[in-house]
Short mmCIF file of C-alpha atoms in Angstrom, two decimals:
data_model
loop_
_atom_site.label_atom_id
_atom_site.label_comp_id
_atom_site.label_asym_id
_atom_site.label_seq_id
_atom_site.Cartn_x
_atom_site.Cartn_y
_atom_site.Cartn_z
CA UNK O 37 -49.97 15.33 -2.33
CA UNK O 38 -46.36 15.15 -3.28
CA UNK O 39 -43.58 12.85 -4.03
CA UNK O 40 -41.34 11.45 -0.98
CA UNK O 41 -37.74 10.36 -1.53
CA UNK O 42 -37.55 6.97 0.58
CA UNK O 43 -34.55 5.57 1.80
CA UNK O 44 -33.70 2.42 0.03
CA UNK O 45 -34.43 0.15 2.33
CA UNK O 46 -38.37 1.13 1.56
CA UNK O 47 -38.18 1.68 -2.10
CA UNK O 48 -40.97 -0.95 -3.97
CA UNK O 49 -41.88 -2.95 -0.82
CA UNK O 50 -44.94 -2.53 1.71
CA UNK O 51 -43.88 -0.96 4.86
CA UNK O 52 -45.51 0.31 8.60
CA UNK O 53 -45.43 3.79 9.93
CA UNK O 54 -42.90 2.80 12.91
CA UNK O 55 -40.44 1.02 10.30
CA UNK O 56 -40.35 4.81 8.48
CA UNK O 57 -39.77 6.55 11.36
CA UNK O 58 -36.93 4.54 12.39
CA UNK O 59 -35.33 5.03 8.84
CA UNK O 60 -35.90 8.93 9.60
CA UNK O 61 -39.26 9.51 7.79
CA UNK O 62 -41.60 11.80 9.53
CA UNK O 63 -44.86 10.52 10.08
CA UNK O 64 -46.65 13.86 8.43
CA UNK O 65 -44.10 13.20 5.28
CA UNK O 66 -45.58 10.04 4.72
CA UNK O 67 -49.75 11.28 5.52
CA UNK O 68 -48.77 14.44 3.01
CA UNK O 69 -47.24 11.88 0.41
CA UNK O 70 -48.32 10.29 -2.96
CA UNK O 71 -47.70 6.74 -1.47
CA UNK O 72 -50.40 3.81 -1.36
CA UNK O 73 -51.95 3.18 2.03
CA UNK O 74 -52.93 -0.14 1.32
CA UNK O 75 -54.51 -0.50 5.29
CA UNK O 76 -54.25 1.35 8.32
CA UNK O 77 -50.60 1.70 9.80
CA UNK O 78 -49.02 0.15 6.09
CA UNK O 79 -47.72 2.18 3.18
CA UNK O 80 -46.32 1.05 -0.21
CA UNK O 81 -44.21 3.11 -2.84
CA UNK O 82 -46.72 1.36 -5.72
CA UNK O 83 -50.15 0.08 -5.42
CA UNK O 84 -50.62 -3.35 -3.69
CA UNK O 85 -52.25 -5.36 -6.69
CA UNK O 86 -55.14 -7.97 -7.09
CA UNK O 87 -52.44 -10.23 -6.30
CA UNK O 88 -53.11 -12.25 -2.88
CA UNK O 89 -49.87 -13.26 -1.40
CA UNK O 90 -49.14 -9.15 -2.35
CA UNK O 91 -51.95 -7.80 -0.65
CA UNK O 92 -51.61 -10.48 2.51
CA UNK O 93 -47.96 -9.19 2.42
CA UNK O 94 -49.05 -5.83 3.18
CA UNK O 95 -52.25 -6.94 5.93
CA UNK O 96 -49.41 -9.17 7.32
CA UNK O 97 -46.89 -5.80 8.82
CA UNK O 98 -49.95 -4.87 10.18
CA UNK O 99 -50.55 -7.71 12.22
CA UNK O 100 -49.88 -8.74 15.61
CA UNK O 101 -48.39 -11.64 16.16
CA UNK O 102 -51.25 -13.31 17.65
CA UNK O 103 -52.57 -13.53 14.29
CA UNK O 104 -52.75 -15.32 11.54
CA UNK O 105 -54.47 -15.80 8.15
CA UNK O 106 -57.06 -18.05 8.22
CA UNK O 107 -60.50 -19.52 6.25
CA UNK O 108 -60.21 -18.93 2.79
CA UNK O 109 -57.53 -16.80 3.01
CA UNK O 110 -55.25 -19.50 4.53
CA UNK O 111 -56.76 -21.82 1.65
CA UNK O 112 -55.44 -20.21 -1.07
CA UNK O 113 -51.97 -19.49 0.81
CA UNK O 114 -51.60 -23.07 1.15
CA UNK O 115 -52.58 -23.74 -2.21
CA UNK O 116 -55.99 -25.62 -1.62
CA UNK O 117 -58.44 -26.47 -4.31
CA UNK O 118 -61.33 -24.13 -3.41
CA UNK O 119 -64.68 -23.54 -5.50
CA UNK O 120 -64.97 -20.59 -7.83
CA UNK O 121 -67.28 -19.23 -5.27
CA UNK O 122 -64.82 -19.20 -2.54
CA UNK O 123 -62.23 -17.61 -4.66
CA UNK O 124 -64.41 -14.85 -5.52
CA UNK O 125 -63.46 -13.56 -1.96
CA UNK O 126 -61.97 -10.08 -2.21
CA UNK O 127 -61.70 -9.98 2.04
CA UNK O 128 -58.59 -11.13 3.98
CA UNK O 129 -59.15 -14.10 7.21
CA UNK O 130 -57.35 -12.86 9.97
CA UNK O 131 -57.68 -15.72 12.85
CA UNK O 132 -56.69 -13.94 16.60
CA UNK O 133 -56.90 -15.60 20.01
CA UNK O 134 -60.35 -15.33 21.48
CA UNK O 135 -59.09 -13.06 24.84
CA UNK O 136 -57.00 -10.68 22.21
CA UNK O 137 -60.83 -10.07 20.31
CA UNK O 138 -61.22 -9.55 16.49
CA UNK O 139 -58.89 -7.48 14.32
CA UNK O 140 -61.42 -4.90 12.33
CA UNK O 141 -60.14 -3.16 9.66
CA UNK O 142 -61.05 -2.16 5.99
CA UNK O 143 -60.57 -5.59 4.08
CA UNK O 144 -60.58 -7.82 6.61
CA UNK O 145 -62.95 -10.33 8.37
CA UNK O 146 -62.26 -10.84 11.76
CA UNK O 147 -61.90 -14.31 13.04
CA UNK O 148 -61.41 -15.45 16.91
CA UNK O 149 -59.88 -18.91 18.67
CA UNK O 150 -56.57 -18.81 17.22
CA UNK O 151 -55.79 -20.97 20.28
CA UNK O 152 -56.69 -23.74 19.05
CA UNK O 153 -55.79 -24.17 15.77
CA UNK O 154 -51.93 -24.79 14.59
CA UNK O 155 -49.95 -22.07 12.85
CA UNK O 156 -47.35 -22.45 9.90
CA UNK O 157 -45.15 -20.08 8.28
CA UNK O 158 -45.26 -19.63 4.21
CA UNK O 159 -43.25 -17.50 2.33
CA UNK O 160 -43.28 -15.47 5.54
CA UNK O 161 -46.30 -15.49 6.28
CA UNK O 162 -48.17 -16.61 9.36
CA UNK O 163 -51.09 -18.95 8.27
CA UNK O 164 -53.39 -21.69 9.85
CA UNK O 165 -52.42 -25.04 9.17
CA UNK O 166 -53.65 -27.81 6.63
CA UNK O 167 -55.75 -29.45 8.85
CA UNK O 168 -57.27 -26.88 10.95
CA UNK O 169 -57.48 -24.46 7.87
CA UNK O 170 -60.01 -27.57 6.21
CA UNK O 171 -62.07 -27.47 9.56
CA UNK O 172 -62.43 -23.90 9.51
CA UNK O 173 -63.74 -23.70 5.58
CA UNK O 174 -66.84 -26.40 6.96
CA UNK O 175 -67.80 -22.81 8.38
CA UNK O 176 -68.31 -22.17 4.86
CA UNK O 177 -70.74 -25.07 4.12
CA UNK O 178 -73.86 -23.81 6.43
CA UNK O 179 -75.43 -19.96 6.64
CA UNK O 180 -77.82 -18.44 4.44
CA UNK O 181 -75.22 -17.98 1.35
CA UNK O 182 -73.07 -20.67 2.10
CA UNK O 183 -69.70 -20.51 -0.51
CA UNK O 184 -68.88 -24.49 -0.29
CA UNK O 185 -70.86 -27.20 -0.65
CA UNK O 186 -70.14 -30.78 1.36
CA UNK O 187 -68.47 -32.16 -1.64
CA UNK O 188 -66.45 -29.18 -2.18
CA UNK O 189 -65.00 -30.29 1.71
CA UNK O 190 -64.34 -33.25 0.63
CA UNK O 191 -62.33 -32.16 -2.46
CA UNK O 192 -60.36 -30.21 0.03
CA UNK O 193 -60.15 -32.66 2.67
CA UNK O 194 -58.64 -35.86 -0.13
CA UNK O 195 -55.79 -32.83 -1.11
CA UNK O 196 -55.06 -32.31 2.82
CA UNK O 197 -54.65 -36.11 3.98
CA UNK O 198 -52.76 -36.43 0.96
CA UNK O 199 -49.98 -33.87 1.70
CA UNK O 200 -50.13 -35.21 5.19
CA UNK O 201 -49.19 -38.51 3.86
CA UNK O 202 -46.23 -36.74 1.42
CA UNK O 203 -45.14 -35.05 4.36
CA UNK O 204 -44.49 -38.21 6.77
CA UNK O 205 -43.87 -40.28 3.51
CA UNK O 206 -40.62 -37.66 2.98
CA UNK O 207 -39.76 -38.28 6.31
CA UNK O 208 -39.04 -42.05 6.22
CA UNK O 209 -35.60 -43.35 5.51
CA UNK O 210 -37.48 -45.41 2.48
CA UNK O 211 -39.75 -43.87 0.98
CA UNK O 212 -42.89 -44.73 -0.36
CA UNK O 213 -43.52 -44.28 -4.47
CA UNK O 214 -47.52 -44.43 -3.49
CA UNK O 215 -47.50 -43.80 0.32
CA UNK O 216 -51.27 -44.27 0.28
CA UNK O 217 -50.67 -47.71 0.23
CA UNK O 218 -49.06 -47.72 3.37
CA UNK O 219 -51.34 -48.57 6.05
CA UNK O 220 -49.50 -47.10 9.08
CA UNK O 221 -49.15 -43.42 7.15
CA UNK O 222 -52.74 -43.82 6.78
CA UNK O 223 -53.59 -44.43 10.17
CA UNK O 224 -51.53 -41.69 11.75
CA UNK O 225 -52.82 -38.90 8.73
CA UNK O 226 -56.39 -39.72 10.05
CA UNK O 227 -55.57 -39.39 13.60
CA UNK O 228 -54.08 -36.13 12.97
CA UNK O 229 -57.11 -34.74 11.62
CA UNK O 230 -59.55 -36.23 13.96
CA UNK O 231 -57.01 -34.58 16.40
CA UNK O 232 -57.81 -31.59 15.15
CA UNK O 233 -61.47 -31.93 14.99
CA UNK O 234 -61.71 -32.75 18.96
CA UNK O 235 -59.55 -29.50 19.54
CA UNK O 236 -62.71 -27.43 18.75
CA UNK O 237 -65.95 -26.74 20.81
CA UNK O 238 -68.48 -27.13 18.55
CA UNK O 239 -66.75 -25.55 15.37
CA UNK O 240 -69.02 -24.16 12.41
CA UNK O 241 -70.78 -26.40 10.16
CA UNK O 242 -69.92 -29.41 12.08
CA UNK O 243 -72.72 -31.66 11.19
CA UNK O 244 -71.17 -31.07 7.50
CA UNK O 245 -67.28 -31.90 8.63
CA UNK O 246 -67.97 -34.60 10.13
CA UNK O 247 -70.08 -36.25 6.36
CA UNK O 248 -66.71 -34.87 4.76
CA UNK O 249 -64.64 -36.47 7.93
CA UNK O 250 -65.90 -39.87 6.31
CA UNK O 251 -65.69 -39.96 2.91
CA UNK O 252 -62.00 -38.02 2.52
CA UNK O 253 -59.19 -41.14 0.55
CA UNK O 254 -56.20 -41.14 0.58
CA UNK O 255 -54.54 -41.32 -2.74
CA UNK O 256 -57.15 -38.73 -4.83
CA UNK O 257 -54.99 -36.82 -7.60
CA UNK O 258 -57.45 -33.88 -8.70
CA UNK O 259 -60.88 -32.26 -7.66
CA UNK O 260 -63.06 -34.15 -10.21
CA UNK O 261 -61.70 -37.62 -9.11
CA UNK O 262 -63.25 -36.46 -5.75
CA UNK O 263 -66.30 -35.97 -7.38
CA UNK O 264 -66.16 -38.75 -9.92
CA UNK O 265 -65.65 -41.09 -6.38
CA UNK O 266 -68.42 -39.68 -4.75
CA UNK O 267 -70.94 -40.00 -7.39
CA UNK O 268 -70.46 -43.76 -7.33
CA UNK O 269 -70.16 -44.16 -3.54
CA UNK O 270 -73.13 -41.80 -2.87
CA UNK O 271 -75.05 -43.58 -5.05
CA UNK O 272 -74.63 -46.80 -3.43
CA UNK O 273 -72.07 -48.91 -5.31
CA UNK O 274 -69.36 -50.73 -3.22
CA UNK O 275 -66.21 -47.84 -2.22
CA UNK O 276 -63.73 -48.39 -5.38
CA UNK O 277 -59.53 -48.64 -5.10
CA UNK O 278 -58.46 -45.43 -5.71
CA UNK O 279 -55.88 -44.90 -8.47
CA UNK O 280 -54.69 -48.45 -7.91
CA UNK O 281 -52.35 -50.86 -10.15
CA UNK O 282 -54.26 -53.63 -12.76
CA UNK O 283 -52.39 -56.34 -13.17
CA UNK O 284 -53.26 -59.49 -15.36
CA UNK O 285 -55.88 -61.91 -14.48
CA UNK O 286 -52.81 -64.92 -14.63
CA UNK O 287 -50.87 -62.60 -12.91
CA UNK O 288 -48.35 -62.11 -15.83
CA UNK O 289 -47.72 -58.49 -15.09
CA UNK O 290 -48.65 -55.45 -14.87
CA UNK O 291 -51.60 -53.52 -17.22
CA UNK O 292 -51.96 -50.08 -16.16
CA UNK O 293 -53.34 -47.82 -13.13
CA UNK O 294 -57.16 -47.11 -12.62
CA UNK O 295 -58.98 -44.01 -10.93
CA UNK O 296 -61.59 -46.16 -9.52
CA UNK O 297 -61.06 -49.66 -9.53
CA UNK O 298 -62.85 -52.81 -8.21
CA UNK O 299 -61.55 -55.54 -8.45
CA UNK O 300 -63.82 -58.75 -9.46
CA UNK O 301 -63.81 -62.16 -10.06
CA UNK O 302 -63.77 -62.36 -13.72
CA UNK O 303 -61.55 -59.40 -14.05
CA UNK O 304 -61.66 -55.85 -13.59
CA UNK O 305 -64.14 -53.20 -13.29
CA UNK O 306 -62.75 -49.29 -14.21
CA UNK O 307 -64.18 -46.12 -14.22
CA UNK O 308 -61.72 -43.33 -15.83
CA UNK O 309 -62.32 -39.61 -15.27
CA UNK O 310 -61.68 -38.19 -18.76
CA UNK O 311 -60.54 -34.14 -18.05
CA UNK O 312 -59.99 -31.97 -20.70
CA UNK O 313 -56.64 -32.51 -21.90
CA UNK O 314 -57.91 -36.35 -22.49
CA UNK O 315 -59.99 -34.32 -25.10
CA UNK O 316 -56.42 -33.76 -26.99
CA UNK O 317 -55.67 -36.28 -29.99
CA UNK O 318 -52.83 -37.58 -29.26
CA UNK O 319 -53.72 -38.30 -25.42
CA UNK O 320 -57.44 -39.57 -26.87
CA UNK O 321 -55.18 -41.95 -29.18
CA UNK O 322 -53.23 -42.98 -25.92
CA UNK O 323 -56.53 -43.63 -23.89
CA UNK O 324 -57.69 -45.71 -26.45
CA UNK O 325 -54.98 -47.92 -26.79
CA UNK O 326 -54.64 -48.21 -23.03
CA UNK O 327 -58.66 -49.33 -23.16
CA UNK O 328 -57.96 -51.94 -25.58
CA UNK O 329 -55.10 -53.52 -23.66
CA UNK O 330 -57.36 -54.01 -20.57
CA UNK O 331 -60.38 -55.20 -22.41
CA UNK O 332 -58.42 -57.20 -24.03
CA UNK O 333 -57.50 -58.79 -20.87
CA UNK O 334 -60.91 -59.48 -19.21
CA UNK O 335 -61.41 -55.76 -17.69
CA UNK O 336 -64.52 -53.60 -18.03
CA UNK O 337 -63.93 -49.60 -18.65
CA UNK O 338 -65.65 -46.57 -18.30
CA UNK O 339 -64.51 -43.51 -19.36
CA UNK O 340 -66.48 -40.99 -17.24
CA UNK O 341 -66.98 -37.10 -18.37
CA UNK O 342 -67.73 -34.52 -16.84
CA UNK O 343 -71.11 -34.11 -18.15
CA UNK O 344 -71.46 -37.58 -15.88
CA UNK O 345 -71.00 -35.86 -13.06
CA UNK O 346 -74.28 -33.58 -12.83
CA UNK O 347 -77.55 -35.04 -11.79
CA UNK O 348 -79.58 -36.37 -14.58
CA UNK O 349 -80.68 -39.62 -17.12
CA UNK O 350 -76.82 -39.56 -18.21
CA UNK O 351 -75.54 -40.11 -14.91
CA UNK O 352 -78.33 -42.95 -13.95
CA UNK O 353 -77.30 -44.10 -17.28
CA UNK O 354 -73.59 -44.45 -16.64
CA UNK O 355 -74.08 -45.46 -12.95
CA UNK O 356 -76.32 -48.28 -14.07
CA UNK O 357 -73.69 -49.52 -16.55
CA UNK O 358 -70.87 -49.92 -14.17
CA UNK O 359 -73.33 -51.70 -11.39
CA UNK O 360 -74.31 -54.18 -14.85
CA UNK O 361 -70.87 -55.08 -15.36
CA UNK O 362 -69.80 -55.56 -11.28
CA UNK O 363 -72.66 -57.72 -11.62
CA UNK O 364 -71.31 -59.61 -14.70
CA UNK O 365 -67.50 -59.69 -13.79
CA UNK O 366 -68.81 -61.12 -10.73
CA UNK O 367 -67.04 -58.06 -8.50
CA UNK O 368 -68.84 -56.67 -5.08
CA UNK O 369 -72.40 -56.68 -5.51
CA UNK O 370 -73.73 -53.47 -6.13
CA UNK O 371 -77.30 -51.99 -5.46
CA UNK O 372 -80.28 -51.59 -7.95
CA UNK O 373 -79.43 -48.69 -9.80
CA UNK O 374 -82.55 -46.34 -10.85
#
């Protein structure tokens, strides 16, 4: 092997054997050279890194363009919150139409029925859309070492209606501070994605989309709210507000926002999700003060943890004190907690 003096155009970027060859390379310069061949076709003047949007960079000149990046691949393009088992993916999805058949190459996993999903561009890249990218990780839910549980679709599922809603909120002449509380955005961000769902013939892992289908909110800020919402819901106690404004019982103005919020007769009920930077003193000291100020003013709060997420005494514990006090504030009447 020996060094190759590249025209400029190809110095430090990924390139394909026909781009070389039209810049005057020979094709036997670049097989006898010291460059990367990061996949079949594709060369590069430096390694192609761990990096994903590097090494879909490089996979992407060597696709067609009836394909596009897809499943978990398409995930983390778009920025999805996926499960540490998910990420742990080295392959790249590469969605093609069902009569082109699958791309197979080292590094890849070949996906089919490109037809019927929506395709977006990012950062040049050709990639599955939002909504049909969350239909295609249920896949992911069923087999015999399935990399995403139901909840983890849901987690992904709150983050996609909500940039749906962002998306059509940005759109409006006025818009929206908390366009979750518009009714209409809601309504047409759901229709999208059942939309998309009726596109497919019997997609992979439906029985599972369709239990994520209805329990997705609008208005969820972070993967443990997700979580924190479904352990209440799942376990029977009435479907909370979702990071919704407390005002005053007299109506005198306005006390603070909740993550879960019901609201009662005799006041509020509250469950907070506490992450880790809640563990910092000055933001403790903050979350404090902001507890005091709606106790003070007839409201019942629970800080939640996320030790109160996993199965267990704690959790019938802390489920059983929120369905005491929905029953004491006189809110929706929750089940027997055991």
């Amino acid at each position: 092997m020996r060094p190759i003096e590249l025209p400029e155009e190809l110095a430090g970027v990924a390139f394909t054997s026909d781009r070389a060859r039209a810049l005057g390379v020979p094709s036997k310069a670049l097989r006898t050279s010291r460059l990367e061949h990061p996949t079949r076709g594709v060369w590069a003047q430096h390694p192609v890194g761990d990096d994903l949007r590097e090494r879909a960079r490089a996979a992407h000149l060597a696709m067609c363009g009836d394909a596009a990046f897809s499943h978990v691949t398409g995930a983390r393009l778009l920025v999805l919150p996926l499960p540490p088992r998910a990420l742990q993916q080295r392959r790249l999805d590469v969605c093609t139409r069902t009569d082109v058949g699958q791309r197979r190459r080292d590094g890849w996993v070949g996906r089919r029925g490109l037809e019927t999903r929506q395709v977006v561009v990012v950062d040049g890249l050709r990639v599955v859309d939002l909504v049909d990218t969350w239909i295609d990780l249920a896949a992911l839910t069923v087999g015999r070492h399935p990399t995403m549980t139901r909840v983890d679709l849901v987690v992904v599922g709150d983050e996609v209606l909500n940039r749906l809603l962002c998306f059509a909120n940005a759109a409006q002449l006025t818009p929206r501070r908390k366009p979750y509380l518009d009714a209409a955005l809601v309504a047409a961000a759901y229709r999208e994605i059942d939309a998309a769902i009726a596109r497919r013939i019997r997609p992979r892992g439906k029985r599972n989309l369709l239990w994520a289908r209805e329990r997705i909110r609008p208005g969820v800020r972070s993967p443990k709210e997700t979580e924190a919402r479904l352990v209440v819901v799942e376990a029977g106690l009435p479907e909370p507000l979702i990071n919704h404004d407390i005002t005053a019982p007299d109506g005198s103005g306005w006390l603070g926002e909740g993550d879960l919020v019901w609201r009662a007769r005799d006041g509020w009920v509250v469950v907070e999700y506490q992450g880790a930077h809640h563990a910092d003193r000055r933001q403790a000291s903050a979350d404090e003060l902001r507890q005091r100020i709606l106790e003070d003013n007839g409201c019942a709060v629970f800080p939640m943890w996320a030790e109160d997420l996993d199965p267990g005494a704690r959790q019938r514990a802390f489920l059983a004190r929120v369905a005491a006090a929905l029953t004491r504030q006189g809110g929706p009447t929750p089940p027997q907690v055991e």
